[in-house]
Amino acid sequence: MGNCLKRSSSDDISLLRGNENVNEGHTDPPPPYTEAPGPVYYPSPSISRPVNQLTEEEQIKIAKRMGLIQHLPTGIYDGCKINRECVICMVEFVVGDNVRYLPCMHIYHVHCIDDWLMRIMKLAEISSVIHPIVYTTSTGFVRQ
């Protein structure tokens, strides 16, 4: 990994010293206003667009996909010896990590599997992954 810290310069040091020896006539213009980029969604595996560029139909499909993914159970990694690594990001789980379980009982970091399912899978494929699970608000997740 690289060093992501900015190198100090004489200007940075002068800021710490109370702006001594700073050219008071020199000021940089403020940066131009740029709108923060919104989330990017994947209406299909090979297409990505910001949310404000999606059609209403694409937004509905994505909302359904997100709803189905949210029906998959989540938990906290407890240090079990069976699953030690998220195979999506290839990082070992740490006790306390938020994980999501698939019906096959594989576990992944929540953000990894959610992002992967949103990018790769079509609505029909997600439905087939979730089909073995019936969600009821009173009892939680029940396997069929």
PDB file of C-alpha atoms in Angstrom:
ATOM      1  CA  MET A   1       0.000   0.000   0.000  1.00  0.00           C
ATOM      2  CA  GLY A   2       1.145   3.510  -0.640  1.00  0.00           C
ATOM      3  CA  ASN A   3       1.408   6.338   1.788  1.00  0.00           C
ATOM      4  CA  CYS A   4      -1.774   8.350   1.575  1.00  0.00           C
ATOM      5  CA  LEU A   5      -0.586  11.162   3.806  1.00  0.00           C
ATOM      6  CA  LYS A   6       0.138  14.485   2.125  1.00  0.00           C
ATOM      7  CA  ARG A   7       3.716  15.684   2.287  1.00  0.00           C
ATOM      8  CA  SER A   8       4.151  18.779   4.383  1.00  0.00           C
ATOM      9  CA  SER A   9       5.220  21.989   2.721  1.00  0.00           C
ATOM     10  CA  SER A  10       6.360  25.340   3.992  1.00  0.00           C
ATOM     11  CA  ASP A  11       2.783  26.603   3.636  1.00  0.00           C
ATOM     12  CA  ASP A  12       1.534  23.835   5.916  1.00  0.00           C
ATOM     13  CA  ILE A  13       4.151  24.677   8.518  1.00  0.00           C
ATOM     14  CA  SER A  14       3.331  28.382   8.335  1.00  0.00           C
ATOM     15  CA  LEU A  15      -0.278  27.508   9.113  1.00  0.00           C
ATOM     16  CA  LEU A  16       0.879  25.859  12.312  1.00  0.00           C
ATOM     17  CA  ARG A  17       3.001  28.884  13.239  1.00  0.00           C
ATOM     18  CA  GLY A  18       0.132  31.325  12.935  1.00  0.00           C
ATOM     19  CA  ASN A  19       0.605  32.350   9.286  1.00  0.00           C
ATOM     20  CA  GLU A  20       4.030  33.914   9.699  1.00  0.00           C
ATOM     21  CA  ASN A  21       5.779  34.826   6.446  1.00  0.00           C
ATOM     22  CA  VAL A  22       2.698  34.226   4.345  1.00  0.00           C
ATOM     23  CA  ASN A  23       2.155  36.384   1.281  1.00  0.00           C
ATOM     24  CA  GLU A  24      -1.087  38.111   2.248  1.00  0.00           C
ATOM     25  CA  GLY A  25      -1.772  39.354  -1.283  1.00  0.00           C
ATOM     26  CA  HIS A  26      -1.861  35.821  -2.708  1.00  0.00           C
ATOM     27  CA  THR A  27      -5.104  33.909  -2.342  1.00  0.00           C
ATOM     28  CA  ASP A  28      -6.291  30.995  -4.377  1.00  0.00           C
ATOM     29  CA  PRO A  29      -9.837  31.109  -5.688  1.00  0.00           C
ATOM     30  CA  PRO A  30     -12.221  28.720  -3.957  1.00  0.00           C
ATOM     31  CA  PRO A  31     -12.721  25.398  -5.725  1.00  0.00           C
ATOM     32  CA  PRO A  32     -15.666  25.303  -8.107  1.00  0.00           C
ATOM     33  CA  TYR A  33     -18.890  23.855  -6.757  1.00  0.00           C
ATOM     34  CA  THR A  34     -19.290  20.269  -7.772  1.00  0.00           C
ATOM     35  CA  GLU A  35     -22.257  18.160  -6.881  1.00  0.00           C
ATOM     36  CA  ALA A  36     -21.354  15.097  -4.873  1.00  0.00           C
ATOM     37  CA  PRO A  37     -21.722  12.021  -7.050  1.00  0.00           C
ATOM     38  CA  GLY A  38     -24.798   9.986  -6.197  1.00  0.00           C
ATOM     39  CA  PRO A  39     -24.815   6.235  -5.853  1.00  0.00           C
ATOM     40  CA  VAL A  40     -24.220   4.193  -8.989  1.00  0.00           C
ATOM     41  CA  TYR A  41     -26.592   1.332  -9.739  1.00  0.00           C
ATOM     42  CA  TYR A  42     -26.419  -1.565 -12.167  1.00  0.00           C
ATOM     43  CA  PRO A  43     -29.630  -2.038 -14.159  1.00  0.00           C
ATOM     44  CA  SER A  44     -27.879  -4.999 -15.807  1.00  0.00           C
ATOM     45  CA  PRO A  45     -24.468  -6.602 -15.229  1.00  0.00           C
ATOM     46  CA  SER A  46     -22.683  -4.621 -17.936  1.00  0.00           C
ATOM     47  CA  ILE A  47     -24.412  -1.262 -17.448  1.00  0.00           C
ATOM     48  CA  SER A  48     -23.844   1.180 -14.599  1.00  0.00           C
ATOM     49  CA  ARG A  49     -25.552   4.537 -14.176  1.00  0.00           C
ATOM     50  CA  PRO A  50     -26.034   7.158 -11.485  1.00  0.00           C
ATOM     51  CA  VAL A  51     -29.465   6.986  -9.898  1.00  0.00           C
ATOM     52  CA  ASN A  52     -30.586  10.237 -11.552  1.00  0.00           C
ATOM     53  CA  GLN A  53     -30.045   8.703 -15.012  1.00  0.00           C
ATOM     54  CA  LEU A  54     -32.114   5.552 -14.492  1.00  0.00           C
ATOM     55  CA  THR A  55     -35.503   5.099 -16.084  1.00  0.00           C
ATOM     56  CA  GLU A  56     -38.491   4.499 -13.834  1.00  0.00           C
ATOM     57  CA  GLU A  57     -38.575   0.853 -14.935  1.00  0.00           C
ATOM     58  CA  GLU A  58     -34.880   0.394 -14.044  1.00  0.00           C
ATOM     59  CA  GLN A  59     -35.449   2.037 -10.655  1.00  0.00           C
ATOM     60  CA  ILE A  60     -38.309  -0.366  -9.931  1.00  0.00           C
ATOM     61  CA  LYS A  61     -36.194  -3.404 -10.882  1.00  0.00           C
ATOM     62  CA  ILE A  62     -33.328  -2.201  -8.694  1.00  0.00           C
ATOM     63  CA  ALA A  63     -35.685  -1.544  -5.766  1.00  0.00           C
ATOM     64  CA  LYS A  64     -37.059  -5.100  -6.101  1.00  0.00           C
ATOM     65  CA  ARG A  65     -33.519  -6.485  -6.221  1.00  0.00           C
ATOM     66  CA  MET A  66     -32.575  -4.530  -3.104  1.00  0.00           C
ATOM     67  CA  GLY A  67     -35.702  -5.759  -1.338  1.00  0.00           C
ATOM     68  CA  LEU A  68     -34.948  -9.393  -2.136  1.00  0.00           C
ATOM     69  CA  ILE A  69     -31.339  -9.062  -0.977  1.00  0.00           C
ATOM     70  CA  GLN A  70     -32.509  -7.582   2.319  1.00  0.00           C
ATOM     71  CA  HIS A  71     -34.464 -10.801   2.991  1.00  0.00           C
ATOM     72  CA  LEU A  72     -31.207 -12.734   3.302  1.00  0.00           C
ATOM     73  CA  PRO A  73     -30.296 -13.137   6.974  1.00  0.00           C
ATOM     74  CA  THR A  74     -27.410 -11.212   8.509  1.00  0.00           C
ATOM     75  CA  GLY A  75     -25.376 -11.767  11.621  1.00  0.00           C
ATOM     76  CA  ILE A  76     -22.144 -11.002  13.401  1.00  0.00           C
ATOM     77  CA  TYR A  77     -19.067 -13.139  12.670  1.00  0.00           C
ATOM     78  CA  ASP A  78     -18.265 -15.145  15.790  1.00  0.00           C
ATOM     79  CA  GLY A  79     -14.896 -16.589  14.837  1.00  0.00           C
ATOM     80  CA  CYS A  80     -16.127 -19.967  13.552  1.00  0.00           C
ATOM     81  CA  LYS A  81     -13.428 -22.105  11.997  1.00  0.00           C
ATOM     82  CA  ILE A  82     -15.469 -23.146   8.943  1.00  0.00           C
ATOM     83  CA  ASN A  83     -15.654 -19.844   7.078  1.00  0.00           C
ATOM     84  CA  ARG A  84     -12.577 -17.743   7.700  1.00  0.00           C
ATOM     85  CA  GLU A  85     -12.452 -15.561   4.617  1.00  0.00           C
ATOM     86  CA  CYS A  86     -14.895 -13.606   2.467  1.00  0.00           C
ATOM     87  CA  VAL A  87     -14.280 -15.086  -0.972  1.00  0.00           C
ATOM     88  CA  ILE A  88     -15.429 -11.891  -2.671  1.00  0.00           C
ATOM     89  CA  CYS A  89     -12.892  -9.479  -1.158  1.00  0.00           C
ATOM     90  CA  MET A  90     -10.419 -12.195  -0.056  1.00  0.00           C
ATOM     91  CA  VAL A  91     -10.107 -10.651   3.422  1.00  0.00           C
ATOM     92  CA  GLU A  92     -10.273 -12.777   6.549  1.00  0.00           C
ATOM     93  CA  PHE A  93     -13.273 -12.228   8.769  1.00  0.00           C
ATOM     94  CA  VAL A  94     -12.689 -10.539  12.107  1.00  0.00           C
ATOM     95  CA  VAL A  95     -14.847 -11.319  15.118  1.00  0.00           C
ATOM     96  CA  GLY A  96     -17.632  -8.743  15.099  1.00  0.00           C
ATOM     97  CA  ASP A  97     -17.784  -8.260  11.295  1.00  0.00           C
ATOM     98  CA  ASN A  98     -21.285  -7.910   9.840  1.00  0.00           C
ATOM     99  CA  VAL A  99     -21.935 -10.918   7.602  1.00  0.00           C
ATOM    100  CA  ARG A 100     -24.782 -12.084   5.380  1.00  0.00           C
ATOM    101  CA  TYR A 101     -25.769 -15.759   5.052  1.00  0.00           C
ATOM    102  CA  LEU A 102     -26.895 -17.350   1.810  1.00  0.00           C
ATOM    103  CA  PRO A 103     -29.244 -20.374   1.903  1.00  0.00           C
ATOM    104  CA  CYS A 104     -26.230 -22.615   1.216  1.00  0.00           C
ATOM    105  CA  MET A 105     -24.825 -21.242   4.535  1.00  0.00           C
ATOM    106  CA  HIS A 106     -21.843 -19.548   2.925  1.00  0.00           C
ATOM    107  CA  ILE A 107     -21.120 -16.230   4.589  1.00  0.00           C
ATOM    108  CA  TYR A 108     -19.790 -12.979   3.173  1.00  0.00           C
ATOM    109  CA  HIS A 109     -19.239  -9.439   4.378  1.00  0.00           C
ATOM    110  CA  VAL A 110     -22.620  -7.705   4.060  1.00  0.00           C
ATOM    111  CA  HIS A 111     -21.276  -4.934   1.833  1.00  0.00           C
ATOM    112  CA  CYS A 112     -19.387  -7.410  -0.392  1.00  0.00           C
ATOM    113  CA  ILE A 113     -22.289  -9.776  -1.108  1.00  0.00           C
ATOM    114  CA  ASP A 114     -24.856  -6.992  -1.419  1.00  0.00           C
ATOM    115  CA  ASP A 115     -22.704  -5.154  -3.950  1.00  0.00           C
ATOM    116  CA  TRP A 116     -21.939  -8.377  -5.846  1.00  0.00           C
ATOM    117  CA  LEU A 117     -25.595  -9.413  -6.009  1.00  0.00           C
ATOM    118  CA  MET A 118     -26.598  -5.938  -7.207  1.00  0.00           C
ATOM    119  CA  ARG A 119     -23.914  -5.921  -9.913  1.00  0.00           C
ATOM    120  CA  ILE A 120     -24.007  -9.468 -11.196  1.00  0.00           C
ATOM    121  CA  MET A 121     -27.342 -11.081 -10.624  1.00  0.00           C
ATOM    122  CA  LYS A 122     -30.576 -10.454 -12.440  1.00  0.00           C
ATOM    123  CA  LEU A 123     -33.843 -10.287 -10.547  1.00  0.00           C
ATOM    124  CA  ALA A 124     -34.803 -13.871 -11.482  1.00  0.00           C
ATOM    125  CA  GLU A 125     -31.447 -15.204 -10.261  1.00  0.00           C
ATOM    126  CA  ILE A 126     -31.711 -13.409  -6.919  1.00  0.00           C
ATOM    127  CA  SER A 127     -35.224 -14.804  -6.479  1.00  0.00           C
ATOM    128  CA  SER A 128     -33.897 -18.333  -7.003  1.00  0.00           C
ATOM    129  CA  VAL A 129     -31.193 -17.779  -4.374  1.00  0.00           C
ATOM    130  CA  ILE A 130     -33.705 -16.482  -1.854  1.00  0.00           C
ATOM    131  CA  HIS A 131     -36.570 -18.870  -2.753  1.00  0.00           C
ATOM    132  CA  PRO A 132     -35.701 -21.511  -0.110  1.00  0.00           C
ATOM    133  CA  ILE A 133     -36.167 -18.905   2.622  1.00  0.00           C
ATOM    134  CA  VAL A 134     -39.547 -17.728   3.820  1.00  0.00           C
ATOM    135  CA  TYR A 135     -39.515 -14.511   5.811  1.00  0.00           C
ATOM    136  CA  THR A 136     -42.083 -14.023   8.513  1.00  0.00           C
ATOM    137  CA  THR A 137     -42.048 -11.044  10.809  1.00  0.00           C
ATOM    138  CA  SER A 138     -43.033 -13.073  13.851  1.00  0.00           C
ATOM    139  CA  THR A 139     -40.474 -15.865  13.669  1.00  0.00           C
ATOM    140  CA  GLY A 140     -37.685 -14.497  11.487  1.00  0.00           C
ATOM    141  CA  PHE A 141     -36.173 -16.647   8.781  1.00  0.00           C
ATOM    142  CA  VAL A 142     -37.471 -20.174   8.344  1.00  0.00           C
ATOM    143  CA  ARG A 143     -35.956 -22.692   5.961  1.00  0.00           C
ATOM    144  CA  GLN A 144     -38.394 -24.695   3.835  1.00  0.00           C
TER     145      GLN A 144
END
